[in-house]
Amino acid sequence: MQIAADSVVSIDYTLKSDEGSIIDQSQPGQPMDYLHGHQNIIPGLENALLGKSVGESVDVRVEPAEGYGEFNPDLEQVVPLERFQGVENLEVGMQFQASTEQGPVSVRIKQVEGEDVTVDGNHPLAGQHLNFSVTIQAVREATEEEKTHGHIHASGAEGGCCGGSDEQSGGCGCN
Ligand code: ZN
């Protein structure tokens, strides 16, 4: 079976930076499952997997625009240290939820210099090329419920919806 829209796909993957360091990888025997064609994964990887079959390996270098977006300097801001009152040991790399006019945004501390704290609202992988090595472990057709929900449901012993069941909502607590 080839990967197409509404396929449930299991992949082993390694994600490396251009410098060759491992950013993320699946654990042996624990492939990542996703529902193809529902924006569960970044577009550049999804496009590269279309039409592939079980056992095939794919190496793809994804451009930032097809990954986590270009780096946007407007998402960097300098805010006064006093905004972080009550935070012990403020450190570069810490994450916070910032409330903005567009809703909550996750920001990281990029620099602390005296009373000035630089926060960055870009995705940590924005602006980066993503080098994926993927092996396709399994492909199956999604159930009607999975297609409607736009994500996969756990199969096997745990069964049910998104790994658990919720009797009050008719067996499925997810949207
Ligand atoms: Zn669901």
PDB file of C-alpha atoms and ligand atoms in Angstrom:
ATOM      1  CA  MET A   1       0.000   0.000   0.000  1.00  0.00           C
ATOM      2  CA  GLN A   2       1.320   3.402  -0.971  1.00  0.00           C
ATOM      3  CA  ILE A   3       1.094   6.478   1.217  1.00  0.00           C
ATOM      4  CA  ALA A   4      -1.780   8.711   0.142  1.00  0.00           C
ATOM      5  CA  ALA A   5      -4.279  11.087   1.733  1.00  0.00           C
ATOM      6  CA  ASP A   6      -5.928   9.404   4.752  1.00  0.00           C
ATOM      7  CA  SER A   7      -3.157   6.848   5.172  1.00  0.00           C
ATOM      8  CA  VAL A   8      -2.057   6.148   8.731  1.00  0.00           C
ATOM      9  CA  VAL A   9       1.718   5.952   8.468  1.00  0.00           C
ATOM     10  CA  SER A  10       4.311   4.653  10.948  1.00  0.00           C
ATOM     11  CA  ILE A  11       7.843   5.928  10.438  1.00  0.00           C
ATOM     12  CA  ASP A  12      11.217   5.565  12.077  1.00  0.00           C
ATOM     13  CA  TYR A  13      13.010   8.847  11.638  1.00  0.00           C
ATOM     14  CA  THR A  14      16.121  10.792  12.471  1.00  0.00           C
ATOM     15  CA  LEU A  15      16.176  14.567  12.167  1.00  0.00           C
ATOM     16  CA  LYS A  16      19.535  16.294  11.852  1.00  0.00           C
ATOM     17  CA  SER A  17      20.676  19.863  11.504  1.00  0.00           C
ATOM     18  CA  ASP A  18      22.912  20.909   8.608  1.00  0.00           C
ATOM     19  CA  GLU A  19      25.825  20.585  11.032  1.00  0.00           C
ATOM     20  CA  GLY A  20      24.950  16.924  11.490  1.00  0.00           C
ATOM     21  CA  SER A  21      23.770  17.004  15.093  1.00  0.00           C
ATOM     22  CA  ILE A  22      20.646  15.020  15.933  1.00  0.00           C
ATOM     23  CA  ILE A  23      17.690  17.277  16.714  1.00  0.00           C
ATOM     24  CA  ASP A  24      15.110  14.553  17.187  1.00  0.00           C
ATOM     25  CA  GLN A  25      14.635  10.861  16.493  1.00  0.00           C
ATOM     26  CA  SER A  26      12.164   8.073  17.092  1.00  0.00           C
ATOM     27  CA  GLN A  27      13.152   5.406  19.600  1.00  0.00           C
ATOM     28  CA  PRO A  28      13.859   1.866  18.352  1.00  0.00           C
ATOM     29  CA  GLY A  29      10.617  -0.113  18.166  1.00  0.00           C
ATOM     30  CA  GLN A  30       8.540   3.020  18.738  1.00  0.00           C
ATOM     31  CA  PRO A  31       7.876   4.555  15.340  1.00  0.00           C
ATOM     32  CA  MET A  32       5.951   7.805  15.045  1.00  0.00           C
ATOM     33  CA  ASP A  33       2.413   7.437  13.674  1.00  0.00           C
ATOM     34  CA  TYR A  34       0.648  10.195  11.781  1.00  0.00           C
ATOM     35  CA  LEU A  35      -2.361  10.691   9.539  1.00  0.00           C
ATOM     36  CA  HIS A  36      -1.239  11.675   6.046  1.00  0.00           C
ATOM     37  CA  GLY A  37      -2.863  14.695   4.406  1.00  0.00           C
ATOM     38  CA  HIS A  38      -4.080  16.351   7.608  1.00  0.00           C
ATOM     39  CA  GLN A  39      -1.124  18.594   8.451  1.00  0.00           C
ATOM     40  CA  ASN A  40      -0.066  16.353  11.325  1.00  0.00           C
ATOM     41  CA  ILE A  41       3.573  16.781  10.261  1.00  0.00           C
ATOM     42  CA  ILE A  42       5.501  19.525   8.465  1.00  0.00           C
ATOM     43  CA  PRO A  43       4.638  19.913   4.756  1.00  0.00           C
ATOM     44  CA  GLY A  44       8.157  19.234   3.458  1.00  0.00           C
ATOM     45  CA  LEU A  45       8.267  15.806   5.071  1.00  0.00           C
ATOM     46  CA  GLU A  46       4.683  14.929   4.195  1.00  0.00           C
ATOM     47  CA  ASN A  47       5.298  15.750   0.516  1.00  0.00           C
ATOM     48  CA  ALA A  48       8.432  13.600   0.442  1.00  0.00           C
ATOM     49  CA  LEU A  49       6.549  10.583   1.805  1.00  0.00           C
ATOM     50  CA  LEU A  50       3.618  10.731  -0.615  1.00  0.00           C
ATOM     51  CA  GLY A  51       3.482   7.608  -2.800  1.00  0.00           C
ATOM     52  CA  LYS A  52       6.106   5.695  -0.797  1.00  0.00           C
ATOM     53  CA  SER A  53       5.547   2.158   0.513  1.00  0.00           C
ATOM     54  CA  VAL A  54       6.421   0.050   3.555  1.00  0.00           C
ATOM     55  CA  GLY A  55      10.147  -0.702   3.784  1.00  0.00           C
ATOM     56  CA  GLU A  56      11.220   2.277   1.690  1.00  0.00           C
ATOM     57  CA  SER A  57      13.697   4.757   3.088  1.00  0.00           C
ATOM     58  CA  VAL A  58      13.576   8.438   2.291  1.00  0.00           C
ATOM     59  CA  ASP A  59      16.202  11.102   2.849  1.00  0.00           C
ATOM     60  CA  VAL A  60      14.953  14.625   2.463  1.00  0.00           C
ATOM     61  CA  ARG A  61      16.352  18.082   3.194  1.00  0.00           C
ATOM     62  CA  VAL A  62      13.422  20.348   4.025  1.00  0.00           C
ATOM     63  CA  GLU A  63      13.646  24.090   3.426  1.00  0.00           C
ATOM     64  CA  PRO A  64      12.611  26.331   6.332  1.00  0.00           C
ATOM     65  CA  ALA A  65       9.502  27.486   4.445  1.00  0.00           C
ATOM     66  CA  GLU A  66       8.366  23.855   4.215  1.00  0.00           C
ATOM     67  CA  GLY A  67       9.399  23.181   7.811  1.00  0.00           C
ATOM     68  CA  TYR A  68       8.945  25.464  10.804  1.00  0.00           C
ATOM     69  CA  GLY A  69       9.035  28.690   8.842  1.00  0.00           C
ATOM     70  CA  GLU A  70      11.638  31.344   8.195  1.00  0.00           C
ATOM     71  CA  PHE A  71      13.186  33.107  11.156  1.00  0.00           C
ATOM     72  CA  ASN A  72      11.164  36.266  11.818  1.00  0.00           C
ATOM     73  CA  PRO A  73      13.200  39.003  13.546  1.00  0.00           C
ATOM     74  CA  ASP A  74       9.957  40.806  14.457  1.00  0.00           C
ATOM     75  CA  LEU A  75       9.218  38.003  16.921  1.00  0.00           C
ATOM     76  CA  GLU A  76      12.247  38.984  18.977  1.00  0.00           C
ATOM     77  CA  GLN A  77      11.607  41.510  21.692  1.00  0.00           C
ATOM     78  CA  VAL A  78      13.478  43.109  24.528  1.00  0.00           C
ATOM     79  CA  VAL A  79      11.421  43.259  27.706  1.00  0.00           C
ATOM     80  CA  PRO A  80      12.394  44.567  31.145  1.00  0.00           C
ATOM     81  CA  LEU A  81      13.666  42.072  33.695  1.00  0.00           C
ATOM     82  CA  GLU A  82      10.951  43.145  36.161  1.00  0.00           C
ATOM     83  CA  ARG A  83       8.377  41.345  33.984  1.00  0.00           C
ATOM     84  CA  PHE A  84       9.901  38.103  35.202  1.00  0.00           C
ATOM     85  CA  GLN A  85       9.396  38.835  38.880  1.00  0.00           C
ATOM     86  CA  GLY A  86       9.076  35.647  40.858  1.00  0.00           C
ATOM     87  CA  VAL A  87      11.072  33.586  38.380  1.00  0.00           C
ATOM     88  CA  GLU A  88      14.109  32.114  40.042  1.00  0.00           C
ATOM     89  CA  ASN A  89      17.326  31.744  38.089  1.00  0.00           C
ATOM     90  CA  LEU A  90      16.163  33.206  34.809  1.00  0.00           C
ATOM     91  CA  GLU A  91      18.225  31.447  32.159  1.00  0.00           C
ATOM     92  CA  VAL A  92      18.746  31.475  28.421  1.00  0.00           C
ATOM     93  CA  GLY A  93      16.578  28.766  26.882  1.00  0.00           C
ATOM     94  CA  MET A  94      13.731  28.934  29.419  1.00  0.00           C
ATOM     95  CA  GLN A  95      10.245  28.999  27.902  1.00  0.00           C
ATOM     96  CA  PHE A  96       7.289  31.137  28.866  1.00  0.00           C
ATOM     97  CA  GLN A  97       3.771  31.764  27.633  1.00  0.00           C
ATOM     98  CA  ALA A  98       3.419  35.399  26.628  1.00  0.00           C
ATOM     99  CA  SER A  99      -0.044  36.845  26.159  1.00  0.00           C
ATOM    100  CA  THR A 100      -0.309  38.920  22.991  1.00  0.00           C
ATOM    101  CA  GLU A 101      -3.140  40.470  21.010  1.00  0.00           C
ATOM    102  CA  GLN A 102      -3.028  37.332  18.840  1.00  0.00           C
ATOM    103  CA  GLY A 103      -3.388  35.077  21.879  1.00  0.00           C
ATOM    104  CA  PRO A 104      -0.844  33.136  23.892  1.00  0.00           C
ATOM    105  CA  VAL A 105       2.576  32.675  22.286  1.00  0.00           C
ATOM    106  CA  SER A 106       5.404  30.474  23.487  1.00  0.00           C
ATOM    107  CA  VAL A 107       8.636  32.446  23.808  1.00  0.00           C
ATOM    108  CA  ARG A 108      12.166  31.489  24.780  1.00  0.00           C
ATOM    109  CA  ILE A 109      14.689  33.548  26.674  1.00  0.00           C
ATOM    110  CA  LYS A 110      17.449  34.352  24.215  1.00  0.00           C
ATOM    111  CA  GLN A 111      19.619  36.749  26.189  1.00  0.00           C
ATOM    112  CA  VAL A 112      19.713  38.320  29.620  1.00  0.00           C
ATOM    113  CA  GLU A 113      21.782  41.491  29.848  1.00  0.00           C
ATOM    114  CA  GLY A 114      21.408  43.605  32.948  1.00  0.00           C
ATOM    115  CA  GLU A 115      17.776  44.746  33.060  1.00  0.00           C
ATOM    116  CA  ASP A 116      17.110  43.740  29.449  1.00  0.00           C
ATOM    117  CA  VAL A 117      15.728  40.336  28.582  1.00  0.00           C
ATOM    118  CA  THR A 118      15.539  39.329  24.927  1.00  0.00           C
ATOM    119  CA  VAL A 119      12.692  36.910  24.216  1.00  0.00           C
ATOM    120  CA  ASP A 120      12.213  35.033  20.961  1.00  0.00           C
ATOM    121  CA  GLY A 121       8.789  33.904  19.765  1.00  0.00           C
ATOM    122  CA  ASN A 122      10.104  31.974  16.758  1.00  0.00           C
ATOM    123  CA  HIS A 123       9.808  28.201  16.707  1.00  0.00           C
ATOM    124  CA  PRO A 124      13.149  26.793  17.926  1.00  0.00           C
ATOM    125  CA  LEU A 125      13.642  25.260  14.457  1.00  0.00           C
ATOM    126  CA  ALA A 126      12.562  28.322  12.460  1.00  0.00           C
ATOM    127  CA  GLY A 127      15.035  29.229   9.727  1.00  0.00           C
ATOM    128  CA  GLN A 128      16.696  25.817   9.827  1.00  0.00           C
ATOM    129  CA  HIS A 129      17.035  23.201   7.135  1.00  0.00           C
ATOM    130  CA  LEU A 130      15.715  19.890   8.417  1.00  0.00           C
ATOM    131  CA  ASN A 131      17.504  16.738   7.280  1.00  0.00           C
ATOM    132  CA  PHE A 132      15.225  13.761   7.722  1.00  0.00           C
ATOM    133  CA  SER A 133      16.152  10.104   7.291  1.00  0.00           C
ATOM    134  CA  VAL A 134      12.930   8.133   7.343  1.00  0.00           C
ATOM    135  CA  THR A 135      12.055   4.442   7.027  1.00  0.00           C
ATOM    136  CA  ILE A 136       8.410   3.564   6.535  1.00  0.00           C
ATOM    137  CA  GLN A 137       7.361   0.788   8.930  1.00  0.00           C
ATOM    138  CA  ALA A 138       3.634   0.506   8.275  1.00  0.00           C
ATOM    139  CA  VAL A 139       0.848   2.015   6.205  1.00  0.00           C
ATOM    140  CA  ARG A 140      -2.863   1.471   6.697  1.00  0.00           C
ATOM    141  CA  GLU A 141      -6.098   3.147   5.694  1.00  0.00           C
ATOM    142  CA  ALA A 142      -7.531   5.455   8.369  1.00  0.00           C
ATOM    143  CA  THR A 143     -10.880   4.652   9.973  1.00  0.00           C
ATOM    144  CA  GLU A 144     -13.825   6.948   9.238  1.00  0.00           C
ATOM    145  CA  GLU A 145     -13.544   8.348  12.764  1.00  0.00           C
ATOM    146  CA  GLU A 146      -9.863   9.114  12.320  1.00  0.00           C
ATOM    147  CA  LYS A 147     -10.550  10.848   9.003  1.00  0.00           C
ATOM    148  CA  THR A 148     -13.252  12.970  10.617  1.00  0.00           C
ATOM    149  CA  HIS A 149     -11.023  13.895  13.538  1.00  0.00           C
ATOM    150  CA  GLY A 150      -7.950  14.531  11.396  1.00  0.00           C
ATOM    151  CA  HIS A 151      -5.648  12.494  13.637  1.00  0.00           C
ATOM    152  CA  ILE A 152      -4.940   8.875  14.463  1.00  0.00           C
ATOM    153  CA  HIS A 153      -6.404   6.883  17.308  1.00  0.00           C
ATOM    154  CA  ALA A 154      -4.467   4.313  19.275  1.00  0.00           C
ATOM    155  CA  SER A 155      -5.068   0.754  18.213  1.00  0.00           C
ATOM    156  CA  GLY A 156      -4.721  -2.490  20.130  1.00  0.00           C
ATOM    157  CA  ALA A 157      -5.282  -3.019  23.830  1.00  0.00           C
ATOM    158  CA  GLU A 158      -5.563   0.645  24.749  1.00  0.00           C
ATOM    159  CA  GLY A 159      -7.909   1.196  21.855  1.00  0.00           C
ATOM    160  CA  GLY A 160     -10.252   4.097  21.594  1.00  0.00           C
ATOM    161  CA  CYS A 161      -9.645   7.672  20.990  1.00  0.00           C
ATOM    162  CA  CYS A 162      -6.246   9.306  21.193  1.00  0.00           C
ATOM    163  CA  GLY A 163      -5.082   6.603  23.575  1.00  0.00           C
ATOM    164  CA  GLY A 164      -8.028   6.705  25.954  1.00  0.00           C
ATOM    165  CA  SER A 165     -11.784   6.582  26.036  1.00  0.00           C
ATOM    166  CA  ASP A 166     -14.243   8.958  27.598  1.00  0.00           C
ATOM    167  CA  GLU A 167     -17.655   7.444  28.261  1.00  0.00           C
ATOM    168  CA  GLN A 168     -19.396  10.769  28.759  1.00  0.00           C
ATOM    169  CA  SER A 169     -18.661  11.893  25.231  1.00  0.00           C
ATOM    170  CA  GLY A 170     -19.692   8.648  23.630  1.00  0.00           C
ATOM    171  CA  GLY A 171     -16.316   6.981  23.817  1.00  0.00           C
ATOM    172  CA  CYS A 172     -14.239   9.731  22.314  1.00  0.00           C
ATOM    173  CA  GLY A 173     -13.074  12.804  24.137  1.00  0.00           C
ATOM    174  CA  CYS A 174     -11.066  14.394  21.364  1.00  0.00           C
ATOM    175  CA  ASN A 175     -12.147  16.749  18.609  1.00  0.00           C
TER     176      ASN A 175
HETATM  177 ZN    ZN B   1     -10.052  11.603  17.887  1.00  0.00          ZN
END
